[in-house]
């Protein structure tokens, strides 16, 4: 049986739509972390600047999603637009990894000490 190739619009919907959703998911998680946690490995200025970039990227992705939906998936997004979002997500992943590692190193290492009054 011969299966037909997906149309360009179907391909865009199957690739771009989930990609935009992923960006929103990771930016939302990163924003939550940056807004609620003290990250000792970042200065207050660095954390604030990263949060501002995440908020901006979230707005950009929301705009792209609205345009994509308004055109019923007929409009793509330039790679030059996606690359900075991808880099920012990677940067946020690294911050999350550092944050988790810093929490592990600050946790008590000797359980016996915890059981003593």
mmCIF file of C-alpha atoms in Angstrom:
data_model
loop_
_atom_site.group_PDB
_atom_site.id
_atom_site.type_symbol
_atom_site.label_atom_id
_atom_site.label_comp_id
_atom_site.label_asym_id
_atom_site.label_seq_id
_atom_site.Cartn_x
_atom_site.Cartn_y
_atom_site.Cartn_z
ATOM 1 C CA UNK A 1 0.000 0.000 0.000
ATOM 2 C CA UNK A 2 1.249 3.429 -0.880
ATOM 3 C CA UNK A 3 0.884 6.061 1.797
ATOM 4 C CA UNK A 4 0.696 9.632 0.653
ATOM 5 C CA UNK A 5 3.216 12.140 1.896
ATOM 6 C CA UNK A 6 1.866 14.608 4.441
ATOM 7 C CA UNK A 7 1.130 18.051 3.115
ATOM 8 C CA UNK A 8 3.344 20.927 4.149
ATOM 9 C CA UNK A 9 0.553 22.164 6.411
ATOM 10 C CA UNK A 10 0.164 18.743 8.061
ATOM 11 C CA UNK A 11 3.907 18.537 8.554
ATOM 12 C CA UNK A 12 3.998 22.003 10.124
ATOM 13 C CA UNK A 13 1.180 21.074 12.477
ATOM 14 C CA UNK A 14 2.789 17.793 13.485
ATOM 15 C CA UNK A 15 6.200 19.354 14.162
ATOM 16 C CA UNK A 16 5.767 23.028 14.956
ATOM 17 C CA UNK A 17 2.710 22.867 17.176
ATOM 18 C CA UNK A 18 4.263 20.406 19.687
ATOM 19 C CA UNK A 19 7.553 22.295 19.534
ATOM 20 C CA UNK A 20 5.843 25.549 20.512
ATOM 21 C CA UNK A 21 4.020 23.720 23.309
ATOM 22 C CA UNK A 22 7.345 22.360 24.552
ATOM 23 C CA UNK A 23 8.854 25.841 24.580
ATOM 24 C CA UNK A 24 5.897 27.100 26.614
ATOM 25 C CA UNK A 25 6.213 24.200 29.049
ATOM 26 C CA UNK A 26 9.931 24.705 29.689
ATOM 27 C CA UNK A 27 9.691 28.484 29.860
ATOM 28 C CA UNK A 28 6.824 28.162 32.338
ATOM 29 C CA UNK A 29 8.823 25.787 34.548
ATOM 30 C CA UNK A 30 11.884 28.017 34.333
ATOM 31 C CA UNK A 31 9.881 31.119 35.126
ATOM 32 C CA UNK A 32 8.405 29.429 38.177
ATOM 33 C CA UNK A 33 11.860 28.430 39.416
ATOM 34 C CA UNK A 34 13.302 31.891 38.814
ATOM 35 C CA UNK A 35 10.367 33.627 40.507
ATOM 36 C CA UNK A 36 10.174 31.415 43.587
ATOM 37 C CA UNK A 37 13.658 30.142 44.418
ATOM 38 C CA UNK A 38 16.854 31.730 45.603
ATOM 39 C CA UNK A 39 19.557 30.478 43.266
ATOM 40 C CA UNK A 40 22.820 30.876 45.189
ATOM 41 C CA UNK A 41 24.987 30.331 42.109
ATOM 42 C CA UNK A 42 23.426 33.342 40.322
ATOM 43 C CA UNK A 43 23.639 36.942 41.420
ATOM 44 C CA UNK A 44 20.331 38.708 41.938
ATOM 45 C CA UNK A 45 21.017 40.645 38.739
ATOM 46 C CA UNK A 46 21.741 37.474 36.739
ATOM 47 C CA UNK A 47 18.583 35.786 38.013
ATOM 48 C CA UNK A 48 16.497 38.869 37.247
ATOM 49 C CA UNK A 49 17.982 39.176 33.745
ATOM 50 C CA UNK A 50 17.346 35.503 32.991
ATOM 51 C CA UNK A 51 13.778 35.819 34.249
ATOM 52 C CA UNK A 52 13.234 38.838 31.985
ATOM 53 C CA UNK A 53 14.524 36.875 28.984
ATOM 54 C CA UNK A 54 12.253 33.931 29.833
ATOM 55 C CA UNK A 55 9.222 36.226 30.131
ATOM 56 C CA UNK A 56 10.031 37.822 26.777
ATOM 57 C CA UNK A 57 10.476 34.429 25.123
ATOM 58 C CA UNK A 58 7.152 33.255 26.578
ATOM 59 C CA UNK A 59 5.420 36.257 25.017
ATOM 60 C CA UNK A 60 7.116 35.620 21.695
ATOM 61 C CA UNK A 61 6.113 31.953 21.721
ATOM 62 C CA UNK A 62 2.539 32.896 22.652
ATOM 63 C CA UNK A 63 2.420 35.291 19.715
ATOM 64 C CA UNK A 64 3.788 32.619 17.378
ATOM 65 C CA UNK A 65 1.192 30.150 18.664
ATOM 66 C CA UNK A 66 -1.633 32.637 18.106
ATOM 67 C CA UNK A 67 -0.471 33.345 14.548
ATOM 68 C CA UNK A 68 -0.062 29.646 13.861
ATOM 69 C CA UNK A 69 -3.582 28.940 15.108
ATOM 70 C CA UNK A 70 -5.106 31.976 13.368
ATOM 71 C CA UNK A 71 -3.723 30.789 10.030
ATOM 72 C CA UNK A 72 -4.752 27.189 10.707
ATOM 73 C CA UNK A 73 -1.148 26.053 10.645
ATOM 74 C CA UNK A 74 -0.314 27.598 7.291
ATOM 75 C CA UNK A 75 2.454 29.826 8.584
ATOM 76 C CA UNK A 76 5.815 28.501 9.703
ATOM 77 C CA UNK A 77 8.474 30.080 11.868
ATOM 78 C CA UNK A 78 11.955 30.950 10.697
ATOM 79 C CA UNK A 79 14.748 28.875 12.169
ATOM 80 C CA UNK A 80 16.429 32.134 13.147
ATOM 81 C CA UNK A 81 13.497 32.711 15.525
ATOM 82 C CA UNK A 82 13.555 29.205 16.990
ATOM 83 C CA UNK A 83 17.290 28.998 17.682
ATOM 84 C CA UNK A 84 17.380 31.667 20.431
ATOM 85 C CA UNK A 85 14.431 29.981 22.156
ATOM 86 C CA UNK A 86 16.221 26.664 22.005
ATOM 87 C CA UNK A 87 19.385 28.227 23.443
ATOM 88 C CA UNK A 88 17.372 29.831 26.246
ATOM 89 C CA UNK A 89 15.695 26.522 27.096
ATOM 90 C CA UNK A 90 19.148 24.890 27.215
ATOM 91 C CA UNK A 91 20.403 27.654 29.496
ATOM 92 C CA UNK A 92 17.374 27.178 31.748
ATOM 93 C CA UNK A 93 17.983 23.425 31.865
ATOM 94 C CA UNK A 94 21.540 24.110 33.015
ATOM 95 C CA UNK A 95 20.274 26.462 35.723
ATOM 96 C CA UNK A 96 17.767 23.837 36.842
ATOM 97 C CA UNK A 97 20.483 21.206 36.966
ATOM 98 C CA UNK A 98 22.729 23.502 39.030
ATOM 99 C CA UNK A 99 19.849 24.311 41.364
ATOM 100 C CA UNK A 100 19.082 20.622 41.954
ATOM 101 C CA UNK A 101 22.783 19.904 42.529
ATOM 102 C CA UNK A 102 23.083 22.803 44.990
ATOM 103 C CA UNK A 103 20.097 21.458 46.934
ATOM 104 C CA UNK A 104 21.690 18.015 47.110
ATOM 105 C CA UNK A 105 24.979 19.376 48.413
ATOM 106 C CA UNK A 106 23.226 21.483 51.049
ATOM 107 C CA UNK A 107 21.136 18.524 52.304
ATOM 108 C CA UNK A 108 22.300 16.738 55.451
ATOM 109 C CA UNK A 109 24.674 13.921 54.572
ATOM 110 C CA UNK A 110 24.652 12.051 57.848
ATOM 111 C CA UNK A 111 21.250 10.585 58.743
ATOM 112 C CA UNK A 112 22.489 9.702 62.227
ATOM 113 C CA UNK A 113 22.917 13.421 62.982
ATOM 114 C CA UNK A 114 19.279 14.059 62.105
ATOM 115 C CA UNK A 115 17.947 11.500 64.566
ATOM 116 C CA UNK A 116 19.648 13.131 67.562
ATOM 117 C CA UNK A 117 17.700 15.779 69.526
#
